[in-house]
Amino acid sequence: MSRLSIGDLAKRTGTKVETIRYYERIDLLPAPARTRNNYRSYDDDHLGRLSFIRRARDLGFPLDQVRELLDLADQRDRSCEAVDVIARQHLAEVERKIADLNALRGELTDVISRCEHGIVADCRIIGALVPAIEN
Amino acid sequence: MSRLSIGDLAKRTGTKVETIRYYERIDLLPAPARTRNNYRSYDDDHLGRLSFIRRARDLGFPLDQVRELLDLADQRDRSCEAVDVIARQHLAEVERKIADLNALRGELTDVISRCEHGIVADCRIIGALVPAIEN
DNA sequence: TATGGACCCTGTAGCCACTATAGGGTCAAG
DNA sequence: CTTGACCCTATAGTGGCTACAGGGTCCATA
């Protein structure tokens, strides 16, 4: 039944103190008890919940999906289909971003490869950016 | 010597009107002349510059790099090495993001593949998020 | 001539997920 | 008794826009 200061909780979860306060402000992490000095005092539930949030964030889930996952995690008798849906949605989003970035990398590599290290006036990188304007 | 309204410029460059005003506010695009009605009136230089900005943005360059590229593009006698450096930096950044997202995709795929479509209490996706807390 | 719709203007607030700063209070060690 | 490490609140800043609110202007049509 350990009690943690915000700094301790931060260390245990690899979160910045300001971020923890931010999570409280947006009602992602419940407000903890306070000591007589008005310091926040966290318990194991907070530790578990914040660890969950951090893991989900590390996996790239946006905060509103994290919120949904937290809600679902509490409804232990329900089907986990909703969980699967959220995870798959997120995976699809990640794959879309990868595809976009790969296309981008192709273009950039292409542009850079044409650089002949001369002067700016002849630079193919700049050339690829300067538009050919038709009337 | 065509004169463009902000709406025309927006159409020609595929930019939103609000974005053009934003670029002016942050001194990325020079403030144009005004008509007697106080409407913005753009010339070909603006068109060229905004097109340049948009292309660079499409290639994912952040605005401060776009700013540098614009400055460099004007110094036509200088070596284009600085241009090459910026482009390569950006490419490296893009590649880093791709690597991060690929790692993420791996983890997500892994987590999702273990879902057995039962109830939340047994859900492996949630399980992968709920931490095993040691004292 | 009235009116409607498509433009244009400024200024401000909102988005996401934090991060940083200012300006203080509290506490234990040396 | 002071130093430094914590803690508190409230607010503003980040990037790159986007979306109002609350007006003005212009042209065509009824």
CSV table of C-alpha atoms (C1' of nucleotides) in Angstrom, one decimal:
chain,number,residue,atom,x,y,z
A,1,MET,CA,0.0,0.0,0.0
A,2,SER,CA,2.8,2.3,-1.0
A,3,ARG,CA,2.2,6.0,-1.3
A,4,LEU,CA,4.1,7.9,-4.0
A,5,SER,CA,4.9,11.5,-4.5
A,6,ILE,CA,4.4,12.9,-8.0
A,7,GLY,CA,8.2,12.7,-8.5
A,8,ASP,CA,8.3,9.0,-7.5
A,9,LEU,CA,5.4,8.2,-9.8
A,10,ALA,CA,7.2,10.0,-12.6
A,11,LYS,CA,10.4,7.9,-12.1
A,12,ARG,CA,8.4,4.7,-11.8
A,13,THR,CA,6.6,5.3,-15.0
A,14,GLY,CA,9.2,7.2,-17.0
A,15,THR,CA,6.8,10.2,-17.3
A,16,LYS,CA,7.6,13.8,-16.7
A,17,VAL,CA,6.0,15.4,-13.6
A,18,GLU,CA,4.3,18.1,-15.8
A,19,THR,CA,2.8,15.4,-18.0
A,20,ILE,CA,1.3,13.7,-15.0
A,21,ARG,CA,-0.3,16.9,-13.9
A,22,TYR,CA,-1.5,17.4,-17.5
A,23,TYR,CA,-3.1,13.9,-17.5
A,24,GLU,CA,-4.9,14.8,-14.3
A,25,ARG,CA,-6.1,18.1,-15.8
A,26,ILE,CA,-7.6,16.4,-18.8
A,27,ASP,CA,-9.2,13.7,-16.6
A,28,LEU,CA,-7.1,10.9,-17.9
A,29,LEU,CA,-5.6,10.1,-14.5
A,30,PRO,CA,-7.9,10.6,-11.4
A,31,ALA,CA,-6.9,13.3,-9.0
A,32,PRO,CA,-5.0,11.7,-6.1
A,33,ALA,CA,-5.3,12.4,-2.4
A,34,ARG,CA,-3.3,15.2,-1.0
A,35,THR,CA,-0.9,15.3,2.0
A,36,ARG,CA,-1.2,18.1,4.6
A,37,ASN,CA,1.2,20.1,2.4
A,38,ASN,CA,-1.1,19.8,-0.5
A,39,TYR,CA,1.3,17.4,-2.2
A,40,ARG,CA,-0.2,14.8,-4.5
A,41,SER,CA,-0.1,11.3,-3.0
A,42,TYR,CA,-0.6,8.4,-5.4
A,43,ASP,CA,-1.4,4.8,-4.7
A,44,ASP,CA,-1.0,1.5,-6.7
A,45,ASP,CA,-4.1,2.1,-8.7
A,46,HIS,CA,-2.6,5.3,-10.0
A,47,LEU,CA,0.7,3.6,-10.8
A,48,GLY,CA,-1.1,0.9,-12.7
A,49,ARG,CA,-3.3,3.3,-14.6
A,50,LEU,CA,-0.4,5.6,-15.5
A,51,SER,CA,1.7,2.6,-16.6
A,52,PHE,CA,-1.1,1.5,-18.8
A,53,ILE,CA,-1.4,5.0,-20.4
A,54,ARG,CA,2.3,5.1,-21.0
A,55,ARG,CA,2.4,1.7,-22.7
A,56,ALA,CA,-0.5,2.6,-24.9
A,57,ARG,CA,1.2,6.0,-25.7
A,58,ASP,CA,4.4,4.2,-26.5
A,59,LEU,CA,2.5,2.1,-28.9
A,60,GLY,CA,1.3,5.3,-30.5
A,61,PHE,CA,-2.3,5.3,-29.4
A,62,PRO,CA,-3.7,8.8,-29.3
A,63,LEU,CA,-5.1,10.0,-26.0
A,64,ASP,CA,-8.7,9.5,-26.9
A,65,GLN,CA,-8.1,5.9,-27.9
A,66,VAL,CA,-6.1,5.4,-24.7
A,67,ARG,CA,-9.2,6.7,-22.8
A,68,GLU,CA,-11.4,4.2,-24.6
A,69,LEU,CA,-9.0,1.4,-23.9
A,70,LEU,CA,-8.9,2.3,-20.2
A,71,ASP,CA,-12.7,2.2,-20.1
A,72,LEU,CA,-12.8,-1.1,-21.8
A,73,ALA,CA,-10.1,-2.6,-19.6
A,74,ASP,CA,-12.4,-1.9,-16.6
A,75,GLN,CA,-15.4,-3.8,-18.1
A,76,ARG,CA,-13.9,-7.2,-17.6
A,77,ASP,CA,-16.9,-9.2,-18.6
A,78,ARG,CA,-17.5,-7.6,-22.0
A,79,SER,CA,-16.3,-9.0,-25.3
A,80,CYS,CA,-12.9,-7.7,-26.2
A,81,GLU,CA,-14.0,-7.1,-29.8
A,82,ALA,CA,-14.1,-3.3,-29.2
A,83,VAL,CA,-10.5,-3.5,-28.0
A,84,ASP,CA,-9.5,-5.4,-31.2
A,85,VAL,CA,-11.2,-2.8,-33.3
A,86,ILE,CA,-9.4,0.1,-31.7
A,87,ALA,CA,-6.1,-1.7,-32.1
A,88,ARG,CA,-6.7,-2.6,-35.7
A,89,GLN,CA,-7.7,1.0,-36.5
A,90,HIS,CA,-4.6,2.2,-35.0
A,91,LEU,CA,-2.5,-0.3,-36.9
A,92,ALA,CA,-4.1,0.8,-40.1
A,93,GLU,CA,-3.3,4.4,-39.3
A,94,VAL,CA,0.3,3.4,-38.6
A,95,GLU,CA,0.6,1.6,-41.9
A,96,ARG,CA,-0.8,4.5,-43.7
A,97,LYS,CA,1.8,6.8,-42.2
A,98,ILE,CA,4.6,4.3,-43.1
A,99,ALA,CA,3.4,4.2,-46.7
A,100,ASP,CA,3.3,8.0,-46.8
A,101,LEU,CA,6.8,8.3,-45.4
A,102,ASN,CA,8.2,5.7,-47.8
A,103,ALA,CA,6.8,7.6,-50.7
A,104,LEU,CA,8.4,10.8,-49.3
A,105,ARG,CA,11.7,9.1,-48.8
A,106,GLY,CA,11.7,8.0,-52.4
A,107,GLU,CA,11.1,11.5,-53.6
A,108,LEU,CA,13.7,13.0,-51.3
A,109,THR,CA,16.3,10.4,-52.2
A,110,ASP,CA,15.6,11.1,-55.8
A,111,VAL,CA,16.0,14.8,-55.4
A,112,ILE,CA,19.2,14.6,-53.4
A,113,SER,CA,20.8,12.1,-55.7
A,114,ARG,CA,20.6,14.7,-58.5
A,115,CYS,CA,22.7,17.2,-56.6
A,116,GLU,CA,25.9,18.0,-58.4
A,117,HIS,CA,27.4,20.1,-55.6
A,118,GLY,CA,27.7,23.2,-57.8
A,119,ILE,CA,26.3,26.6,-57.1
A,120,VAL,CA,22.7,27.3,-56.0
A,121,ALA,CA,21.7,28.6,-59.5
A,122,ASP,CA,22.3,25.1,-60.9
A,123,CYS,CA,21.1,23.2,-57.8
A,124,ARG,CA,18.7,20.3,-58.7
A,125,ILE,CA,17.3,20.2,-55.2
A,126,ILE,CA,16.2,23.9,-55.5
A,127,GLY,CA,15.3,23.1,-59.0
A,128,ALA,CA,12.9,20.5,-57.9
A,129,LEU,CA,11.2,23.0,-55.6
A,130,VAL,CA,11.1,26.0,-57.9
A,131,PRO,CA,7.9,25.6,-59.9
A,132,ALA,CA,7.7,26.0,-63.7
A,133,ILE,CA,4.8,28.4,-63.9
A,134,GLU,CA,2.7,28.4,-67.0
A,135,ASN,CA,0.9,31.6,-67.7
B,1,MET,CA,2.0,40.8,-64.9
B,2,SER,CA,-1.1,39.2,-63.6
B,3,ARG,CA,-2.6,40.2,-60.3
B,4,LEU,CA,-4.1,37.6,-58.1
B,5,SER,CA,-6.6,37.8,-55.3
B,6,ILE,CA,-5.9,35.6,-52.3
B,7,GLY,CA,-8.6,33.2,-53.5
B,8,ASP,CA,-7.0,32.9,-56.9
B,9,LEU,CA,-3.6,32.4,-55.4
B,10,ALA,CA,-5.1,29.7,-53.1
B,11,LYS,CA,-6.5,27.9,-56.1
B,12,ARG,CA,-3.3,28.2,-58.2
B,13,THR,CA,-1.2,26.7,-55.4
B,14,GLY,CA,-3.6,24.3,-53.7
B,15,THR,CA,-3.3,26.3,-50.5
B,16,LYS,CA,-6.2,27.4,-48.2
B,17,VAL,CA,-6.8,31.1,-47.9
B,18,GLU,CA,-6.3,31.0,-44.2
B,19,THR,CA,-3.0,29.3,-44.6
B,20,ILE,CA,-1.8,32.0,-47.0
B,21,ARG,CA,-2.7,34.6,-44.4
B,22,TYR,CA,-0.9,32.5,-41.8
B,23,TYR,CA,2.3,32.4,-43.9
B,24,GLU,CA,2.1,36.2,-44.2
B,25,ARG,CA,1.7,36.6,-40.5
B,26,ILE,CA,4.8,34.5,-39.7
B,27,ASP,CA,6.8,36.3,-42.4
B,28,LEU,CA,7.2,33.4,-44.7
B,29,LEU,CA,5.4,35.0,-47.6
B,30,PRO,CA,5.9,38.8,-48.0
B,31,ALA,CA,2.9,41.0,-47.5
B,32,PRO,CA,1.4,41.9,-50.9
B,33,ALA,CA,0.1,45.2,-52.1
B,34,ARG,CA,-3.5,46.0,-51.3
B,35,THR,CA,-6.3,47.2,-53.6
B,36,ARG,CA,-8.4,50.2,-52.7
B,37,ASN,CA,-10.8,47.8,-50.9
B,38,ASN,CA,-7.9,46.6,-48.8
B,39,TYR,CA,-7.9,43.2,-50.6
B,40,ARG,CA,-4.5,41.5,-50.9
B,41,SER,CA,-3.2,41.7,-54.5
B,42,TYR,CA,-0.4,39.2,-55.4
B,43,ASP,CA,2.0,39.1,-58.3
B,44,ASP,CA,4.1,36.4,-59.9
B,45,ASP,CA,6.8,36.5,-57.3
B,46,HIS,CA,4.3,35.6,-54.7
B,47,LEU,CA,3.0,32.8,-56.8
B,48,GLY,CA,6.5,31.4,-57.3
B,49,ARG,CA,7.4,31.7,-53.7
B,50,LEU,CA,4.2,30.2,-52.4
B,51,SER,CA,4.5,27.3,-54.9
B,52,PHE,CA,8.1,26.7,-53.6
B,53,ILE,CA,6.8,26.7,-50.0
B,54,ARG,CA,4.1,24.2,-50.9
B,55,ARG,CA,6.4,21.8,-52.7
B,56,ALA,CA,8.8,21.9,-49.9
B,57,ARG,CA,6.0,21.3,-47.4
B,58,ASP,CA,4.7,18.4,-49.5
B,59,LEU,CA,8.2,16.9,-49.2
B,60,GLY,CA,7.8,17.2,-45.5
B,61,PHE,CA,10.2,20.0,-44.8
B,62,PRO,CA,9.3,21.8,-41.6
B,63,LEU,CA,8.7,25.5,-41.9
B,64,ASP,CA,12.0,26.6,-40.5
B,65,GLN,CA,13.8,24.5,-43.1
B,66,VAL,CA,11.6,25.9,-45.8
B,67,ARG,CA,12.6,29.3,-44.7
B,68,GLU,CA,16.3,28.4,-45.0
B,69,LEU,CA,15.8,26.8,-48.4
B,70,LEU,CA,14.0,30.0,-49.5
B,71,ASP,CA,16.9,32.1,-48.3
B,72,LEU,CA,19.4,29.8,-50.0
B,73,ALA,CA,17.5,29.8,-53.3
B,74,ASP,CA,17.9,33.5,-53.5
B,75,GLN,CA,21.7,33.4,-53.1
B,76,ARG,CA,22.3,32.0,-56.6
B,77,ASP,CA,26.1,32.2,-56.6
B,78,ARG,CA,26.7,30.3,-53.4
B,79,SER,CA,27.6,26.7,-53.3
B,80,CYS,CA,24.6,24.5,-52.9
B,81,GLU,CA,26.2,22.5,-50.2
B,82,ALA,CA,24.0,24.0,-47.5
B,83,VAL,CA,21.0,23.0,-49.6
B,84,ASP,CA,22.2,19.4,-49.7
B,85,VAL,CA,22.8,19.4,-46.0
B,86,ILE,CA,19.3,20.5,-45.2
B,87,ALA,CA,17.8,17.9,-47.6
B,88,ARG,CA,19.9,15.1,-46.2
B,89,GLN,CA,19.1,16.1,-42.6
B,90,HIS,CA,15.4,15.9,-43.5
B,91,LEU,CA,15.9,12.6,-45.2
B,92,ALA,CA,17.6,11.2,-42.1
B,93,GLU,CA,14.7,12.5,-40.0
B,94,VAL,CA,12.2,10.8,-42.4
B,95,GLU,CA,14.1,7.5,-42.2
B,96,ARG,CA,14.2,7.7,-38.5
B,97,LYS,CA,10.4,8.1,-38.4
B,98,ILE,CA,10.0,5.2,-40.8
B,99,ALA,CA,12.1,3.0,-38.6
B,100,ASP,CA,10.2,4.0,-35.5
B,101,LEU,CA,6.8,3.3,-37.2
B,102,ASN,CA,8.0,0.0,-38.5
B,103,ALA,CA,9.0,-1.1,-35.0
B,104,LEU,CA,5.6,0.1,-33.8
B,105,ARG,CA,3.8,-1.8,-36.5
B,106,GLY,CA,5.7,-4.9,-35.4
B,107,GLU,CA,4.6,-4.6,-31.8
B,108,LEU,CA,1.0,-3.8,-32.7
B,109,THR,CA,0.7,-6.7,-35.1
B,110,ASP,CA,2.1,-8.9,-32.5
B,111,VAL,CA,-0.3,-7.7,-29.8
B,112,ILE,CA,-3.3,-7.9,-32.2
B,113,SER,CA,-2.4,-11.4,-33.4
B,114,ARG,CA,-2.7,-12.8,-29.9
B,115,CYS,CA,-6.3,-11.6,-29.5
B,116,GLU,CA,-8.6,-14.6,-29.0
B,117,HIS,CA,-11.8,-12.6,-29.2
B,118,GLY,CA,-13.0,-13.6,-25.8
B,119,ILE,CA,-13.9,-11.3,-22.9
B,120,VAL,CA,-11.9,-8.4,-21.8
B,121,ALA,CA,-10.6,-10.1,-18.7
B,122,ASP,CA,-8.7,-12.5,-20.9
B,123,CYS,CA,-7.8,-10.0,-23.6
B,124,ARG,CA,-4.2,-10.2,-24.7
B,125,ILE,CA,-4.3,-6.7,-26.1
B,126,ILE,CA,-5.3,-5.3,-22.8
B,127,GLY,CA,-2.9,-7.7,-21.2
B,128,ALA,CA,-0.1,-6.3,-23.2
B,129,LEU,CA,-0.9,-2.9,-21.8
B,130,VAL,CA,-1.6,-3.8,-18.1
B,131,PRO,CA,1.7,-3.7,-16.4
B,132,ALA,CA,3.0,-6.4,-14.1
B,133,ILE,CA,3.9,-4.3,-11.2
B,134,GLU,CA,6.7,-5.6,-8.9
B,135,ASN,CA,6.4,-4.3,-5.3
C,1,DT,C1',-33.6,48.9,-56.0
C,2,DA,C1',-33.3,45.2,-53.0
C,3,DT,C1',-31.2,41.0,-52.0
C,4,DG,C1',-28.5,37.1,-52.1
C,5,DG,C1',-24.2,34.8,-52.5
C,6,DA,C1',-19.4,34.8,-53.2
C,7,DC,C1',-15.7,36.9,-52.0
C,8,DC,C1',-12.6,39.7,-48.8
C,9,DC,C1',-11.0,41.7,-44.0
C,10,DT,C1',-9.2,41.3,-38.8
C,11,DG,C1',-8.7,39.0,-34.6
C,12,DT,C1',-9.0,35.3,-31.7
C,13,DA,C1',-9.4,30.5,-30.2
C,14,DG,C1',-8.9,25.6,-31.0
C,15,DC,C1',-6.4,21.3,-32.4
C,16,DC,C1',-2.7,17.5,-30.1
C,17,DA,C1',0.2,16.2,-26.5
C,18,DC,C1',2.8,18.0,-24.1
C,19,DT,C1',6.7,21.4,-22.3
C,20,DA,C1',8.3,25.5,-20.2
C,21,DT,C1',8.2,29.4,-17.4
C,22,DA,C1',7.0,32.5,-13.6
C,23,DG,C1',6.4,32.9,-9.0
C,24,DG,C1',5.7,30.9,-5.2
C,25,DG,C1',5.7,27.1,-0.8
C,26,DT,C1',7.9,23.1,2.0
C,27,DC,C1',11.3,20.3,3.9
C,28,DA,C1',15.6,17.9,5.3
C,29,DA,C1',20.6,18.1,5.5
C,30,DG,C1',24.8,20.4,6.5
D,1,DC,C1',20.3,29.5,8.5
D,2,DT,C1',20.9,28.6,4.1
D,3,DT,C1',21.0,25.7,0.2
D,4,DG,C1',19.0,22.6,-2.9
D,5,DA,C1',15.5,19.4,-4.0
D,6,DC,C1',11.3,18.9,-4.1
D,7,DC,C1',6.2,20.5,-4.5
D,8,DC,C1',2.2,23.8,-5.9
D,9,DT,C1',-0.8,26.8,-9.4
D,10,DA,C1',-1.6,29.2,-13.6
D,11,DT,C1',-0.4,30.5,-18.0
D,12,DA,C1',1.8,30.6,-22.4
D,13,DG,C1',4.4,28.4,-26.0
D,14,DT,C1',5.4,24.5,-29.6
D,15,DG,C1',4.0,23.4,-35.2
D,16,DG,C1',1.2,24.1,-38.7
D,17,DC,C1',-2.5,25.1,-39.5
D,18,DT,C1',-8.0,25.5,-39.1
D,19,DA,C1',-12.2,27.5,-37.7
D,20,DC,C1',-14.9,30.7,-36.1
D,21,DA,C1',-17.1,35.6,-35.1
D,22,DG,C1',-18.3,39.7,-36.9
D,23,DG,C1',-17.9,42.6,-40.1
D,24,DG,C1',-17.1,44.9,-45.4
D,25,DT,C1',-17.4,44.7,-50.7
D,26,DC,C1',-18.9,43.4,-55.1
D,27,DC,C1',-21.7,41.7,-58.8
D,28,DA,C1',-25.8,39.6,-60.8
D,29,DT,C1',-30.4,38.8,-60.8
D,30,DA,C1',-35.6,39.6,-59.6
